[in-house]
Amino acid sequence: MKIIAYGIRDDERPYVEEWSKEQGIEVKAVKELLTDETVDQAEGFDGAVVYQQKPYTASVLDKLAKFGITNLSLRNVGVDNVDADAVKRNGFKVTNVPAYSPAAIAEFTVTELMRLLRHTPQYANRQAKGDLQWAPDIATELNTLTVGVIATGRIGRAAMQIYRGFGAKIVAYDVFHNPELEKEGIYVDTLDELYKQADVISLHAPATKENFHMLNAEAFGKMKDGVYILNPARGDLIDTDDLIAALDSGKVAGAALDVYEKEVGIFNADFGSFDAIPDERLKNLMKRENVLVSPHIAFYTKTAVRNMVQFALNNNKQLIETGKAENVVSFD
Ligand code: COI
């Protein structure tokens, strides 16, 4: 058995090597992403392990299938960048890693909320200029707030556990109700109800066609004045122009954005200076003291990266050996 792993960063390589040695399976780790230019390198392999934010296009998937490779294992959760028609047409089996470390994302999300609530970025900015006054607005304690958790999958539930540790009240919305949470009576029936009650909105939903720009002007209008928005999930969930307007009006008191709808090609790149960042709306957000932008790093912990690499390799091995795997994603 031979597996090719695309887009392997330096921090992932030791985990690939560890797995390969333990399993006695050859894994070719290449730095490049899976594109039209690099797909030929997959010829002769039995499966491919991948992670990238750029699309897995129909043309690349068709080429992989031509080489007889229909076992594709993603090292991340989101599958929104995979061409579903090409998957179905070619009979691909695609796996993801649905739970590499829900805690990684949950911990980061709550960290950013605490920074917003306690105004630590403002203090840091002022202190850098020699100002040690109690200058920013007086802070709010999380234990006095209601957090509205949208989507109660593994990450949403991990975040909830931390919010609870701080003593916050939780309300949740999800199309699918988790039986344990259902018993606790924390679900509201509609998003409107969640918007009405929540002081903080914590987004943990995958991106789908249905929820594109779910947080838009209409949704912001239904929220409490001075709401905080946390998005460690997907940029497409928020209409950026409408968020900027809601920040301008004060409707939204602060936002922590680890994702951005136009992040591909911008996040995880170095432009050399703030001015050179090629996105005016992103810079508008980044300039604000009450907005925390981070370049999609909520997941980026040692635990998560090891699990992403090794769970994906396990999935790929299972697919090659048996045609089945625990984490096969349905594209229907
Ligand atoms: C995902 O797992 O889908 C993520 O959003 C994290 C990714 C940047 C590795």
Coordinates of C-alpha atoms and ligand atoms in Angstrom, one line a residue:
M1 CA 0.0 0.0 0.0
K2 CA 1.2 3.5 -0.9
I3 CA -0.3 6.8 0.2
I4 CA 0.4 10.3 -1.1
A5 CA -0.1 13.1 1.3
Y6 CA -0.5 16.6 -0.2
G7 CA 0.1 20.0 1.3
I8 CA 2.2 18.7 4.2
R9 CA 3.6 21.6 6.3
D10 CA 6.8 21.3 8.3
D11 CA 4.8 21.0 11.5
E12 CA 2.9 18.0 10.1
R13 CA 5.8 16.1 8.7
P14 CA 7.0 14.4 12.0
Y15 CA 3.5 13.1 12.6
V16 CA 3.4 11.6 9.0
E17 CA 6.8 10.0 9.6
E18 CA 5.7 8.6 13.0
W19 CA 2.6 7.1 11.5
S20 CA 4.4 5.6 8.5
K21 CA 7.0 4.0 10.7
E22 CA 4.5 2.6 13.2
Q23 CA 2.3 1.2 10.4
G24 CA 5.0 0.1 8.1
I25 CA 3.2 1.9 5.2
E26 CA 4.9 4.1 2.6
V27 CA 3.6 7.7 2.7
K28 CA 5.0 10.2 0.2
A29 CA 4.6 13.6 1.9
V30 CA 4.7 16.5 -0.6
K31 CA 4.5 20.2 0.3
E32 CA 2.4 21.3 -2.7
L33 CA -1.4 21.4 -2.6
L34 CA -3.5 19.1 -4.8
T35 CA -4.0 21.0 -8.0
D36 CA -3.9 20.5 -11.8
E37 CA -0.2 21.1 -11.7
T38 CA 0.6 18.5 -9.0
V39 CA -2.1 15.8 -9.5
D40 CA 0.2 13.7 -11.7
Q41 CA 2.4 13.0 -8.7
A42 CA -0.4 10.8 -7.4
E43 CA -0.1 8.2 -10.2
G44 CA 0.8 4.8 -8.8
F45 CA -0.6 5.5 -5.3
D46 CA -3.6 3.8 -3.7
G47 CA -5.0 6.8 -1.8
A48 CA -4.4 10.5 -1.2
V49 CA -4.5 12.4 2.1
V50 CA -5.1 16.1 1.7
Y51 CA -5.7 19.5 3.4
Q52 CA -6.2 22.8 1.6
Q53 CA -8.6 25.7 1.6
K54 CA -8.4 26.1 -2.1
P55 CA -11.1 24.1 -4.0
Y56 CA -10.7 20.4 -4.9
T57 CA -11.9 21.0 -8.4
A58 CA -13.8 18.7 -10.7
S59 CA -10.8 18.6 -13.1
V60 CA -8.4 17.5 -10.3
L61 CA -10.8 14.9 -9.0
D62 CA -11.4 13.5 -12.5
K63 CA -7.7 13.2 -13.0
L64 CA -7.2 11.4 -9.7
A65 CA -10.0 9.0 -10.7
K66 CA -8.3 8.4 -14.1
F67 CA -5.2 7.2 -12.1
G68 CA -7.6 4.8 -10.2
I69 CA -7.4 6.8 -7.0
T70 CA -10.9 7.3 -5.5
N71 CA -9.8 7.2 -1.8
L72 CA -9.5 10.8 -0.6
S73 CA -9.0 11.6 3.0
L74 CA -9.2 15.1 4.3
R75 CA -7.2 16.1 7.3
N76 CA -9.8 18.6 8.4
V77 CA -13.6 18.8 9.2
G78 CA -15.0 21.1 6.5
V79 CA -15.8 19.5 3.1
D80 CA -17.3 22.7 1.5
N81 CA -14.4 23.1 -0.9
V82 CA -14.8 19.6 -2.5
D83 CA -16.7 19.4 -5.9
A84 CA -19.6 17.2 -4.9
D85 CA -20.6 16.4 -8.5
A86 CA -17.1 15.1 -9.3
V87 CA -17.1 13.0 -6.1
K88 CA -20.4 11.3 -7.1
R89 CA -19.6 11.0 -10.8
N90 CA -16.3 9.2 -10.1
G91 CA -17.4 7.1 -7.1
F92 CA -15.0 8.7 -4.7
K93 CA -15.0 7.8 -1.1
V94 CA -14.1 10.9 0.9
T95 CA -13.3 10.9 4.6
N96 CA -12.8 13.9 6.9
V97 CA -11.6 14.2 10.5
P98 CA -14.7 15.3 12.3
A99 CA -13.1 15.5 15.7
Y100 CA -9.4 16.2 15.8
S101 CA -9.7 18.4 18.8
P102 CA -13.0 20.2 19.5
A103 CA -11.3 21.6 22.6
A104 CA -8.7 23.5 20.5
I105 CA -11.4 25.5 18.7
A106 CA -13.6 25.9 21.8
E107 CA -10.7 27.1 24.0
F108 CA -9.6 29.7 21.4
T109 CA -13.2 30.9 20.9
V110 CA -13.7 31.6 24.6
T111 CA -10.2 33.1 24.9
E112 CA -11.1 35.7 22.3
L113 CA -14.4 36.4 24.0
M114 CA -12.6 37.0 27.3
R115 CA -10.2 39.4 25.5
L116 CA -13.2 41.3 24.1
L117 CA -15.1 41.4 27.4
R118 CA -12.0 42.5 29.4
H119 CA -10.7 44.9 26.7
T120 CA -7.2 43.5 26.9
P121 CA -6.3 44.4 23.3
Q122 CA -7.2 48.1 24.1
Y123 CA -5.0 48.0 27.2
A124 CA -2.1 46.4 25.3
N125 CA -2.3 49.1 22.6
R126 CA -2.4 52.0 25.1
Q127 CA 0.4 50.5 27.3
A128 CA 2.6 50.2 24.2
K129 CA 2.3 54.1 24.1
G130 CA 3.0 54.5 27.8
D131 CA -0.6 54.9 28.9
L132 CA -1.4 52.8 31.9
Q133 CA -4.7 54.4 32.8
W134 CA -8.0 52.5 33.3
A135 CA -8.9 53.9 29.9
P136 CA -11.2 51.5 28.0
D137 CA -14.8 51.1 29.1
I138 CA -15.5 49.2 32.3
A139 CA -15.7 45.4 31.6
T140 CA -18.5 42.9 31.7
E141 CA -18.3 39.6 33.4
L142 CA -19.1 36.5 31.4
N143 CA -21.0 35.0 34.3
T144 CA -23.6 37.7 33.9
L145 CA -24.2 36.9 30.2
T146 CA -26.3 34.6 28.1
V147 CA -24.3 32.8 25.3
G148 CA -26.3 31.7 22.3
V149 CA -24.5 28.7 20.7
I150 CA -25.4 28.0 17.1
A151 CA -24.9 24.4 16.2
T152 CA -24.3 21.9 19.0
G153 CA -21.9 19.5 17.3
R154 CA -18.7 18.5 19.0
I155 CA -17.2 22.0 18.9
G156 CA -20.3 23.7 20.0
R157 CA -20.7 21.4 22.9
A158 CA -17.0 21.8 23.9
A159 CA -17.4 25.5 23.9
M160 CA -20.6 25.2 25.9
Q161 CA -18.7 23.3 28.6
I162 CA -16.2 26.1 28.9
Y163 CA -18.9 28.8 29.0
R164 CA -20.6 26.9 31.7
G165 CA -17.3 26.8 33.7
F166 CA -17.4 30.6 33.7
G167 CA -21.0 30.5 34.9
A168 CA -22.7 31.9 31.7
K169 CA -26.3 31.0 30.9
I170 CA -26.5 29.0 27.6
V171 CA -29.2 28.9 25.0
A172 CA -28.6 26.8 21.9
Y173 CA -30.0 26.3 18.4
D174 CA -29.5 23.4 16.1
V175 CA -31.7 21.6 13.5
F176 CA -30.5 18.3 15.1
H177 CA -31.0 18.2 18.8
N178 CA -28.4 16.4 21.0
P179 CA -30.3 14.1 23.3
E180 CA -28.3 15.0 26.4
L181 CA -28.7 18.8 25.8
E182 CA -32.4 18.3 25.0
K183 CA -32.9 16.9 28.5
E184 CA -31.4 20.0 29.9
G185 CA -33.9 22.2 28.0
I186 CA -31.3 24.6 26.6
Y187 CA -32.6 24.5 23.0
V188 CA -34.7 27.3 21.6
D189 CA -37.0 26.6 18.6
T190 CA -35.9 29.3 16.3
L191 CA -32.8 31.4 15.6
D192 CA -35.0 34.5 16.2
E193 CA -35.5 33.3 19.8
L194 CA -31.7 32.8 20.2
Y195 CA -31.0 36.3 18.8
K196 CA -33.5 37.8 21.2
Q197 CA -31.9 36.2 24.3
A198 CA -28.2 36.1 23.6
D199 CA -25.6 38.6 24.7
V200 CA -23.0 36.6 22.9
I201 CA -23.4 34.6 19.7
S202 CA -21.0 31.7 19.3
L203 CA -21.1 30.2 15.8
H204 CA -20.2 26.6 15.3
A205 CA -22.0 25.6 12.2
P206 CA -20.5 24.1 9.0
A207 CA -21.0 26.2 5.8
T208 CA -23.9 25.1 3.7
K209 CA -25.9 26.6 0.8
E210 CA -28.8 27.2 3.3
N211 CA -26.8 29.1 5.9
F212 CA -24.8 31.4 3.6
H213 CA -24.7 34.9 5.2
M214 CA -27.1 33.8 8.0
L215 CA -25.8 36.6 10.1
N216 CA -26.9 39.5 7.9
A217 CA -28.6 42.9 8.5
E218 CA -31.9 41.2 9.1
A219 CA -30.4 38.9 11.7
F220 CA -28.4 41.6 13.4
G221 CA -31.6 43.7 13.6
K222 CA -33.1 40.9 15.7
M223 CA -30.2 40.7 18.2
K224 CA -29.8 42.6 21.5
D225 CA -28.0 45.9 21.3
G226 CA -24.3 45.5 22.2
V227 CA -24.2 41.8 21.2
Y228 CA -20.8 40.1 20.7
I229 CA -20.3 37.8 17.7
L230 CA -17.8 34.9 17.7
N231 CA -17.0 33.1 14.5
P232 CA -14.4 30.3 14.6
A233 CA -16.4 28.3 12.0
R234 CA -16.8 29.6 8.4
G235 CA -16.5 33.0 6.9
D236 CA -19.5 32.5 4.7
L237 CA -21.8 32.5 7.7
I238 CA -21.5 36.2 8.1
D239 CA -22.3 39.0 5.6
T240 CA -19.1 41.1 6.2
D241 CA -20.7 44.4 4.9
D242 CA -23.6 44.0 7.2
L243 CA -21.3 43.2 10.1
I244 CA -19.3 46.3 9.5
A245 CA -22.5 48.3 9.5
A246 CA -23.6 46.7 12.7
L247 CA -20.3 47.5 14.3
D248 CA -20.5 51.1 13.1
S249 CA -24.0 51.5 14.6
G250 CA -22.9 49.9 17.9
K251 CA -25.5 47.1 17.5
V252 CA -22.5 44.7 17.7
A253 CA -20.2 45.6 20.6
G254 CA -17.4 43.4 19.4
A255 CA -16.5 40.5 17.2
A256 CA -13.9 37.7 17.2
L257 CA -13.4 36.4 13.7
D258 CA -11.0 33.5 13.1
V259 CA -12.5 33.1 9.6
Y260 CA -13.4 35.5 6.9
E261 CA -15.5 35.0 3.8
K262 CA -12.6 36.0 1.5
E263 CA -9.8 34.4 3.5
V264 CA -8.4 32.0 0.9
G265 CA -5.1 33.4 -0.3
I266 CA -5.0 36.0 2.4
F267 CA -4.9 34.0 5.7
N268 CA -1.6 32.3 6.4
A269 CA 0.2 34.6 4.0
D270 CA 2.8 37.4 4.8
F271 CA 2.2 40.7 2.9
G272 CA 5.0 42.5 4.5
S273 CA 3.0 45.4 5.8
F274 CA -0.5 46.2 7.0
D275 CA -1.1 48.4 4.0
A276 CA -0.2 45.6 1.6
I277 CA -3.0 43.3 2.7
P278 CA -5.1 43.1 -0.4
D279 CA -8.6 43.4 1.2
E280 CA -10.0 46.7 2.3
R281 CA -13.0 45.2 4.2
L282 CA -10.7 42.9 6.2
K283 CA -8.4 45.9 7.0
N284 CA -11.5 47.9 8.1
L285 CA -12.2 45.1 10.6
M286 CA -8.6 44.6 11.6
K287 CA -8.2 48.3 12.5
R288 CA -11.0 48.2 15.1
E289 CA -10.1 47.7 18.7
N290 CA -13.3 45.8 19.3
V291 CA -12.7 43.3 16.5
L292 CA -10.2 40.5 16.8
V293 CA -9.2 39.0 13.5
S294 CA -7.1 35.9 13.6
P295 CA -6.0 33.9 10.5
H296 CA -7.9 30.7 11.0
I297 CA -5.8 29.4 13.9
A298 CA -8.3 28.2 16.4
F299 CA -7.5 24.6 15.3
Y300 CA -3.8 25.1 15.4
T301 CA -2.5 23.1 18.4
K302 CA -0.1 20.2 18.7
T303 CA -2.9 17.8 19.7
A304 CA -5.1 18.9 16.8
V305 CA -2.4 18.7 14.1
R306 CA -1.2 15.3 15.2
N307 CA -4.8 14.0 15.2
M308 CA -5.6 15.6 11.8
V309 CA -2.6 13.9 10.2
Q310 CA -2.9 10.5 11.8
F311 CA -6.7 10.1 11.8
A312 CA -6.7 11.0 8.1
L313 CA -4.0 8.5 7.4
N314 CA -5.9 5.8 9.4
N315 CA -9.1 6.7 7.4
N316 CA -7.2 6.4 4.1
K317 CA -5.6 3.0 5.1
Q318 CA -9.1 1.7 6.0
L319 CA -10.6 2.8 2.7
I320 CA -7.8 1.2 0.8
E321 CA -8.0 -2.1 2.7
T322 CA -11.7 -2.4 3.1
G323 CA -13.5 0.2 1.0
K324 CA -15.0 1.5 4.2
A325 CA -14.0 3.9 6.9
E326 CA -15.5 5.5 10.0
N327 CA -15.6 9.0 8.7
V328 CA -16.9 8.7 5.1
V329 CA -18.7 11.9 4.2
S330 CA -22.0 11.8 2.3
F331 CA -22.3 14.2 -0.6
D332 CA -26.0 13.5 -1.3
Ligands
COI1 C1 -11.5 22.6 9.5 O1 -11.1 21.6 10.0 O2 -12.4 22.5 8.6 C2 -11.0 23.9 9.8 O3 -11.6 24.9 9.6 C3 -9.6 24.0 10.2 C4 -8.6 24.1 9.1 C5 -8.0 25.4 9.0 C6 -7.5 23.1 9.2

